């Protein structure tokens, strides 16, 4: 099991902004959403969970880890730093390869940072751009 984590506050804000960007709706005050003062906002079509509860649960990494550890041996759980995955993806991918006992494959040349996606690396295989 691979658990990718990032700063929980950044995760909450990012999830809320993404929620509204994808739907094209006007976003209420983000503090009102987080503090559950914006009224019930349905997070998913398949569940009655509210947006505020959903984003807070998804950012509670200690709870997620504990739940995973109840099912899987701890040595079968790898926690990956999502911030490092963006800043230095090779470092984290190398850790994943070792965890999965895969031969080393990736190099720094596999990761590019297109201007239109500043901050987020893209994967490149071969000479195509």
CSV table of N, CA and C in Angstrom, one decimal:
chain,number,residue,atom,x,y,z
A,1,UNK,N,0.9,-1.2,0.0
A,1,UNK,CA,0.0,0.0,0.0
A,1,UNK,C,0.9,1.2,0.0
A,2,UNK,N,0.6,2.2,-0.9
A,2,UNK,CA,1.3,3.4,-0.9
A,2,UNK,C,0.4,4.6,-0.5
A,3,UNK,N,0.7,5.3,0.5
A,3,UNK,CA,0.0,6.4,1.0
A,3,UNK,C,0.7,7.7,0.7
A,4,UNK,N,0.2,8.5,-0.2
A,4,UNK,CA,0.8,9.8,-0.6
A,4,UNK,C,0.2,10.9,0.3
A,5,UNK,N,1.1,11.6,1.0
A,5,UNK,CA,0.6,12.6,1.9
A,5,UNK,C,1.2,14.0,1.5
A,6,UNK,N,0.6,15.0,2.0
A,6,UNK,CA,1.1,16.4,1.8
A,6,UNK,C,0.6,17.2,2.9
A,7,UNK,N,1.0,18.4,3.0
A,7,UNK,CA,0.6,19.3,4.1
A,7,UNK,C,-0.9,19.2,4.2
A,8,UNK,N,-1.5,18.8,5.3
A,8,UNK,CA,-2.9,18.7,5.4
A,8,UNK,C,-3.7,20.0,5.1
A,9,UNK,N,-3.2,21.1,5.5
A,9,UNK,CA,-3.9,22.4,5.2
A,9,UNK,C,-3.9,22.6,3.7
A,10,UNK,N,-2.8,22.4,3.0
A,10,UNK,CA,-2.7,22.6,1.6
A,10,UNK,C,-3.7,21.6,0.9
A,11,UNK,N,-3.7,20.4,1.4
A,11,UNK,CA,-4.6,19.3,0.9
A,11,UNK,C,-6.1,19.8,0.9
A,12,UNK,N,-6.5,20.3,2.1
A,12,UNK,CA,-7.9,20.7,2.3
A,12,UNK,C,-8.2,21.8,1.3
A,13,UNK,N,-7.4,22.9,1.2
A,13,UNK,CA,-7.6,24.0,0.3
A,13,UNK,C,-7.6,23.5,-1.1
A,14,UNK,N,-6.7,22.7,-1.5
A,14,UNK,CA,-6.6,22.2,-2.9
A,14,UNK,C,-7.8,21.4,-3.3
A,15,UNK,N,-8.3,20.5,-2.4
A,15,UNK,CA,-9.4,19.7,-2.7
A,15,UNK,C,-10.7,20.6,-2.9
A,16,UNK,N,-10.8,21.6,-2.0
A,16,UNK,CA,-12.0,22.5,-2.2
A,16,UNK,C,-12.0,23.3,-3.4
A,17,UNK,N,-10.8,23.9,-3.7
A,17,UNK,CA,-10.7,24.7,-5.0
A,17,UNK,C,-10.9,23.8,-6.2
A,18,UNK,N,-10.3,22.6,-6.2
A,18,UNK,CA,-10.5,21.6,-7.3
A,18,UNK,C,-12.0,21.2,-7.4
A,19,UNK,N,-12.7,21.0,-6.3
A,19,UNK,CA,-14.1,20.6,-6.3
A,19,UNK,C,-14.9,21.7,-7.1
A,20,UNK,N,-14.7,23.0,-6.8
A,20,UNK,CA,-15.4,24.0,-7.5
A,20,UNK,C,-14.9,24.3,-8.9
A,21,UNK,N,-13.7,24.1,-9.1
A,21,UNK,CA,-13.1,24.4,-10.5
A,21,UNK,C,-13.7,23.3,-11.5
A,22,UNK,N,-13.7,22.1,-11.1
A,22,UNK,CA,-14.2,21.0,-11.9
A,22,UNK,C,-15.7,21.2,-12.3
A,23,UNK,N,-16.5,21.7,-11.3
A,23,UNK,CA,-17.9,21.9,-11.5
A,23,UNK,C,-18.3,23.2,-12.1
A,24,UNK,N,-17.3,24.2,-12.1
A,24,UNK,CA,-17.6,25.5,-12.7
A,24,UNK,C,-18.6,26.3,-11.8
A,25,UNK,N,-18.7,26.0,-10.5
A,25,UNK,CA,-19.6,26.8,-9.7
A,25,UNK,C,-18.8,27.8,-8.9
A,26,UNK,N,-19.5,28.9,-8.5
A,26,UNK,CA,-18.9,29.9,-7.6
A,26,UNK,C,-18.6,29.3,-6.3
A,27,UNK,N,-17.5,29.5,-5.7
A,27,UNK,CA,-17.1,28.9,-4.5
A,27,UNK,C,-17.5,29.9,-3.3
A,28,UNK,N,-18.2,29.4,-2.3
A,28,UNK,CA,-18.4,30.2,-1.1
A,28,UNK,C,-17.1,30.5,-0.4
A,29,UNK,N,-17.1,31.3,0.6
A,29,UNK,CA,-15.9,31.6,1.4
A,29,UNK,C,-15.3,30.3,1.9
A,30,UNK,N,-14.0,30.1,1.6
A,30,UNK,CA,-13.4,28.8,1.9
A,30,UNK,C,-13.4,28.5,3.4
A,31,UNK,N,-13.3,29.5,4.2
A,31,UNK,CA,-13.4,29.3,5.7
A,31,UNK,C,-14.7,28.8,6.1
A,32,UNK,N,-15.8,29.3,5.5
A,32,UNK,CA,-17.1,28.8,5.8
A,32,UNK,C,-17.3,27.4,5.4
A,33,UNK,N,-16.7,27.0,4.3
A,33,UNK,CA,-16.7,25.5,3.9
A,33,UNK,C,-16.0,24.7,4.9
A,34,UNK,N,-14.8,25.0,5.2
A,34,UNK,CA,-14.0,24.2,6.1
A,34,UNK,C,-14.6,24.1,7.5
A,35,UNK,N,-15.2,25.2,8.0
A,35,UNK,CA,-15.8,25.2,9.3
A,35,UNK,C,-17.2,24.7,9.3
A,36,UNK,N,-17.7,24.3,8.1
A,36,UNK,CA,-19.0,23.7,7.9
A,36,UNK,C,-20.1,24.7,8.2
A,37,UNK,N,-19.9,26.0,7.9
A,37,UNK,CA,-20.9,27.1,8.1
A,37,UNK,C,-21.5,27.5,6.7
A,38,UNK,N,-21.1,26.8,5.6
A,38,UNK,CA,-21.7,27.2,4.3
A,38,UNK,C,-22.9,26.4,4.0
A,39,UNK,N,-23.4,25.6,5.0
A,39,UNK,CA,-24.5,24.7,4.7
A,39,UNK,C,-24.0,23.4,4.1
A,40,UNK,N,-24.9,22.5,4.0
A,40,UNK,CA,-24.6,21.1,3.4
A,40,UNK,C,-24.2,21.3,2.0
A,41,UNK,N,-23.0,20.8,1.6
A,41,UNK,CA,-22.6,20.7,0.3
A,41,UNK,C,-22.2,19.3,0.0
A,42,UNK,N,-22.9,18.6,-0.9
A,42,UNK,CA,-22.7,17.2,-1.2
A,42,UNK,C,-21.4,17.1,-1.9
A,43,UNK,N,-20.5,16.2,-1.4
A,43,UNK,CA,-19.2,16.0,-2.0
A,43,UNK,C,-19.2,15.1,-3.2
A,44,UNK,N,-20.0,14.0,-3.1
A,44,UNK,CA,-20.0,13.0,-4.1
A,44,UNK,C,-21.4,12.6,-4.5
A,45,UNK,N,-21.6,12.2,-5.7
A,45,UNK,CA,-22.9,11.7,-6.1
A,45,UNK,C,-23.3,10.4,-5.5
A,46,UNK,N,-22.3,9.6,-5.1
A,46,UNK,CA,-22.5,8.3,-4.6
A,46,UNK,C,-22.5,8.2,-3.1
A,47,UNK,N,-22.4,9.4,-2.4
A,47,UNK,CA,-22.4,9.4,-0.9
A,47,UNK,C,-23.1,10.7,-0.4
A,48,UNK,N,-23.6,10.6,0.8
A,48,UNK,CA,-24.2,11.8,1.4
A,48,UNK,C,-23.2,12.6,2.3
A,49,UNK,N,-21.9,12.2,2.2
A,49,UNK,CA,-20.9,13.0,3.0
A,49,UNK,C,-20.8,14.4,2.5
A,50,UNK,N,-20.6,15.3,3.5
A,50,UNK,CA,-20.5,16.7,3.1
A,50,UNK,C,-19.1,17.0,2.6
A,51,UNK,N,-19.0,18.1,1.8
A,51,UNK,CA,-17.6,18.5,1.3
A,51,UNK,C,-16.7,18.7,2.5
A,52,UNK,N,-17.1,19.5,3.5
A,52,UNK,CA,-16.2,19.8,4.6
A,52,UNK,C,-15.7,18.6,5.3
A,53,UNK,N,-16.6,17.6,5.6
A,53,UNK,CA,-16.3,16.4,6.3
A,53,UNK,C,-15.3,15.6,5.4
A,54,UNK,N,-15.6,15.5,4.1
A,54,UNK,CA,-14.8,14.7,3.2
A,54,UNK,C,-13.4,15.2,3.1
A,55,UNK,N,-13.2,16.5,2.9
A,55,UNK,CA,-11.8,17.0,2.8
A,55,UNK,C,-11.1,16.9,4.1
A,56,UNK,N,-11.7,17.0,5.2
A,56,UNK,CA,-11.0,16.9,6.5
A,56,UNK,C,-10.7,15.4,6.8
A,57,UNK,N,-11.5,14.5,6.4
A,57,UNK,CA,-11.2,13.1,6.5
A,57,UNK,C,-10.1,12.7,5.6
A,58,UNK,N,-10.1,13.1,4.4
A,58,UNK,CA,-9.0,12.8,3.4
A,58,UNK,C,-7.7,13.4,3.8
A,59,UNK,N,-7.7,14.4,4.7
A,59,UNK,CA,-6.4,15.0,5.1
A,59,UNK,C,-6.0,14.5,6.5
A,60,UNK,N,-6.7,13.6,7.0
A,60,UNK,CA,-6.4,13.0,8.3
A,60,UNK,C,-5.5,11.7,8.1
A,61,UNK,N,-4.2,12.0,7.8
A,61,UNK,CA,-3.3,10.9,7.4
A,61,UNK,C,-3.1,9.9,8.6
A,62,UNK,N,-3.0,10.4,9.8
A,62,UNK,CA,-2.8,9.4,10.9
A,62,UNK,C,-4.0,8.4,11.0
A,63,UNK,N,-5.2,8.9,10.8
A,63,UNK,CA,-6.3,8.0,10.8
A,63,UNK,C,-6.3,7.0,9.7
A,64,UNK,N,-5.9,7.5,8.5
A,64,UNK,CA,-5.8,6.7,7.3
A,64,UNK,C,-4.7,5.6,7.5
A,65,UNK,N,-3.6,6.0,8.1
A,65,UNK,CA,-2.5,5.1,8.3
A,65,UNK,C,-2.9,4.0,9.3
A,66,UNK,N,-3.6,4.4,10.4
A,66,UNK,CA,-4.1,3.5,11.4
A,66,UNK,C,-5.0,2.5,10.8
A,67,UNK,N,-5.9,2.9,9.9
A,67,UNK,CA,-6.9,2.0,9.3
A,67,UNK,C,-6.2,1.0,8.4
A,68,UNK,N,-5.2,1.5,7.6
A,68,UNK,CA,-4.4,0.7,6.8
A,68,UNK,C,-3.6,-0.4,7.6
A,69,UNK,N,-3.0,0.1,8.7
A,69,UNK,CA,-2.2,-0.8,9.5
A,69,UNK,C,-3.0,-1.9,10.2
A,70,UNK,N,-4.3,-1.7,10.3
A,70,UNK,CA,-5.2,-2.7,10.9
A,70,UNK,C,-5.4,-3.8,9.9
A,71,UNK,N,-5.2,-3.6,8.6
A,71,UNK,CA,-5.5,-4.5,7.5
A,71,UNK,C,-4.1,-5.1,7.0
A,72,UNK,N,-3.1,-4.2,6.8
A,72,UNK,CA,-1.9,-4.6,6.2
A,72,UNK,C,-0.7,-4.5,7.2
A,73,UNK,N,0.3,-5.4,7.1
A,73,UNK,CA,1.4,-5.2,8.0
A,73,UNK,C,2.1,-3.9,7.7
A,74,UNK,N,2.6,-3.3,8.8
A,74,UNK,CA,3.2,-1.9,8.6
A,74,UNK,C,4.4,-1.9,7.6
A,75,UNK,N,5.1,-3.0,7.5
A,75,UNK,CA,6.2,-3.1,6.5
A,75,UNK,C,5.7,-3.1,5.1
A,76,UNK,N,4.4,-3.3,4.9
A,76,UNK,CA,3.8,-3.3,3.6
A,76,UNK,C,3.1,-1.9,3.2
A,77,UNK,N,3.4,-0.9,4.1
A,77,UNK,CA,2.8,0.4,3.8
A,77,UNK,C,4.0,1.4,3.6
A,78,UNK,N,3.9,2.1,2.5
A,78,UNK,CA,4.9,3.1,2.3
A,78,UNK,C,4.3,4.5,2.3
A,79,UNK,N,4.8,5.4,3.1
A,79,UNK,CA,4.3,6.8,3.1
A,79,UNK,C,5.2,7.6,2.2
A,80,UNK,N,4.6,8.2,1.2
A,80,UNK,CA,5.3,9.0,0.2
A,80,UNK,C,5.0,10.5,0.4
A,81,UNK,N,6.0,11.3,0.5
A,81,UNK,CA,5.8,12.7,0.7
A,81,UNK,C,5.4,13.4,-0.7
A,82,UNK,N,4.2,13.8,-0.7
A,82,UNK,CA,3.6,14.4,-2.0
A,82,UNK,C,4.3,15.7,-2.4
A,83,UNK,N,4.9,16.4,-1.4
A,83,UNK,CA,5.6,17.7,-1.7
A,83,UNK,C,6.9,17.3,-2.4
A,84,UNK,N,7.6,16.3,-1.9
A,84,UNK,CA,8.8,15.9,-2.5
A,84,UNK,C,8.5,15.3,-3.9
A,85,UNK,N,7.4,14.6,-4.0
A,85,UNK,CA,7.0,14.0,-5.3
A,85,UNK,C,6.9,15.1,-6.4
A,86,UNK,N,6.5,16.3,-6.0
A,86,UNK,CA,6.5,17.5,-6.9
A,86,UNK,C,7.8,18.1,-7.1
A,87,UNK,N,8.6,18.3,-6.0
A,87,UNK,CA,9.8,19.0,-6.1
A,87,UNK,C,11.0,18.2,-6.6
A,88,UNK,N,11.0,16.9,-6.2
A,88,UNK,CA,12.1,16.0,-6.6
A,88,UNK,C,11.5,14.6,-6.8
A,89,UNK,N,10.7,14.4,-7.9
A,89,UNK,CA,10.0,13.2,-8.1
A,89,UNK,C,10.9,11.9,-8.2
A,90,UNK,N,12.1,12.1,-8.7
A,90,UNK,CA,13.0,11.0,-8.8
A,90,UNK,C,13.3,10.4,-7.4
A,91,UNK,N,13.5,11.2,-6.4
A,91,UNK,CA,13.8,10.7,-5.1
A,91,UNK,C,12.6,9.8,-4.6
A,92,UNK,N,11.4,10.3,-4.7
A,92,UNK,CA,10.3,9.5,-4.2
A,92,UNK,C,10.0,8.3,-5.1
A,93,UNK,N,10.1,8.4,-6.4
A,93,UNK,CA,9.9,7.3,-7.3
A,93,UNK,C,11.0,6.2,-7.0
A,94,UNK,N,12.2,6.6,-6.7
A,94,UNK,CA,13.3,5.6,-6.3
A,94,UNK,C,12.9,4.9,-5.0
A,95,UNK,N,12.3,5.6,-4.1
A,95,UNK,CA,11.8,5.0,-2.8
A,95,UNK,C,10.7,4.0,-3.1
A,96,UNK,N,9.8,4.4,-4.0
A,96,UNK,CA,8.7,3.4,-4.4
A,96,UNK,C,9.3,2.2,-5.1
A,97,UNK,N,10.2,2.4,-6.0
A,97,UNK,CA,10.9,1.2,-6.7
A,97,UNK,C,11.5,0.3,-5.7
A,98,UNK,N,12.2,0.8,-4.7
A,98,UNK,CA,12.8,0.0,-3.7
A,98,UNK,C,11.8,-0.7,-2.8
A,99,UNK,N,10.7,0.0,-2.4
A,99,UNK,CA,9.6,-0.6,-1.6
A,99,UNK,C,9.0,-1.7,-2.4
A,100,UNK,N,8.8,-1.6,-3.7
A,100,UNK,CA,8.1,-2.6,-4.5
A,100,UNK,C,9.1,-3.7,-5.0
A,101,UNK,N,10.4,-3.5,-4.6
A,101,UNK,CA,11.4,-4.4,-5.0
A,101,UNK,C,11.5,-4.5,-6.5
A,102,UNK,N,11.4,-3.4,-7.1
A,102,UNK,CA,11.6,-3.3,-8.6
A,102,UNK,C,13.0,-2.9,-8.9
A,103,UNK,N,13.5,-3.3,-10.1
A,103,UNK,CA,14.8,-2.8,-10.5
A,103,UNK,C,14.7,-1.3,-10.8
A,104,UNK,N,15.8,-0.6,-10.5
A,104,UNK,CA,15.8,0.8,-10.8
A,104,UNK,C,15.7,1.1,-12.2
A,105,UNK,N,14.7,2.0,-12.6
A,105,UNK,CA,14.4,2.3,-14.0
A,105,UNK,C,14.5,3.8,-14.2
A,106,UNK,N,13.9,4.6,-13.4
A,106,UNK,CA,13.7,6.0,-13.6
A,106,UNK,C,15.0,6.8,-13.4
A,107,UNK,N,15.1,7.9,-14.2
A,107,UNK,CA,16.2,8.8,-14.1
A,107,UNK,C,15.6,10.3,-14.1
A,108,UNK,N,16.5,11.2,-13.9
A,108,UNK,CA,16.0,12.6,-13.9
A,108,UNK,C,15.5,13.0,-15.2
A,109,UNK,N,15.9,12.4,-16.3
A,109,UNK,CA,15.5,12.7,-17.6
A,109,UNK,C,14.0,12.3,-17.9
A,110,UNK,N,13.4,11.5,-17.0
A,110,UNK,CA,12.1,11.1,-17.2
A,110,UNK,C,11.1,12.1,-16.7
A,111,UNK,N,11.5,13.2,-16.1
A,111,UNK,CA,10.7,14.2,-15.5
A,111,UNK,C,10.9,15.5,-16.1
A,112,UNK,N,9.9,16.1,-16.6
A,112,UNK,CA,10.0,17.5,-17.2
A,112,UNK,C,8.9,18.4,-16.5
A,113,UNK,N,9.2,19.7,-16.6
A,113,UNK,CA,8.4,20.7,-16.0
A,113,UNK,C,7.9,21.7,-17.0
A,114,UNK,N,6.8,21.3,-17.7
A,114,UNK,CA,6.3,22.2,-18.8
A,114,UNK,C,5.9,23.6,-18.1
A,115,UNK,N,6.1,24.6,-18.9
A,115,UNK,CA,5.7,26.0,-18.4
A,115,UNK,C,4.2,26.1,-18.0
A,116,UNK,N,3.4,25.4,-18.8
A,116,UNK,CA,1.9,25.5,-18.6
A,116,UNK,C,1.5,24.8,-17.3
A,117,UNK,N,2.3,23.9,-16.8
A,117,UNK,CA,2.0,23.2,-15.6
A,117,UNK,C,3.0,23.5,-14.5
A,118,UNK,N,3.4,24.7,-14.3
A,118,UNK,CA,4.4,25.1,-13.4
A,118,UNK,C,4.2,24.5,-12.1
A,119,UNK,N,5.3,23.9,-11.6
A,119,UNK,CA,5.3,23.3,-10.2
A,119,UNK,C,5.0,21.8,-10.3
A,120,UNK,N,4.4,21.3,-11.3
A,120,UNK,CA,4.0,19.9,-11.3
A,120,UNK,C,4.8,19.2,-12.4
A,121,UNK,N,5.6,18.2,-12.1
A,121,UNK,CA,6.3,17.5,-13.2
A,121,UNK,C,5.5,16.6,-14.0
A,122,UNK,N,5.9,16.4,-15.2
A,122,UNK,CA,5.2,15.4,-16.1
A,122,UNK,C,6.2,14.3,-16.4
A,123,UNK,N,5.7,13.2,-16.7
A,123,UNK,CA,6.5,12.0,-17.0
A,123,UNK,C,6.8,12.0,-18.5
A,124,UNK,N,8.1,11.7,-18.8
A,124,UNK,CA,8.5,11.7,-20.2
A,124,UNK,C,9.2,10.3,-20.5
A,125,UNK,N,8.8,9.6,-21.5
A,125,UNK,CA,9.4,8.4,-21.9
A,125,UNK,C,9.8,8.5,-23.3
A,126,UNK,N,11.1,8.4,-23.6
A,126,UNK,CA,11.6,8.6,-24.9
A,126,UNK,C,11.9,10.1,-25.2
A,127,UNK,N,12.1,10.4,-26.5
A,127,UNK,CA,12.5,11.8,-26.9
A,127,UNK,C,11.3,12.7,-27.2
A,128,UNK,N,10.1,12.2,-27.2
A,128,UNK,CA,8.9,13.1,-27.5
A,128,UNK,C,8.8,14.1,-26.4
A,129,UNK,N,8.2,15.2,-26.7
A,129,UNK,CA,7.9,16.3,-25.7
A,129,UNK,C,6.5,16.5,-25.6
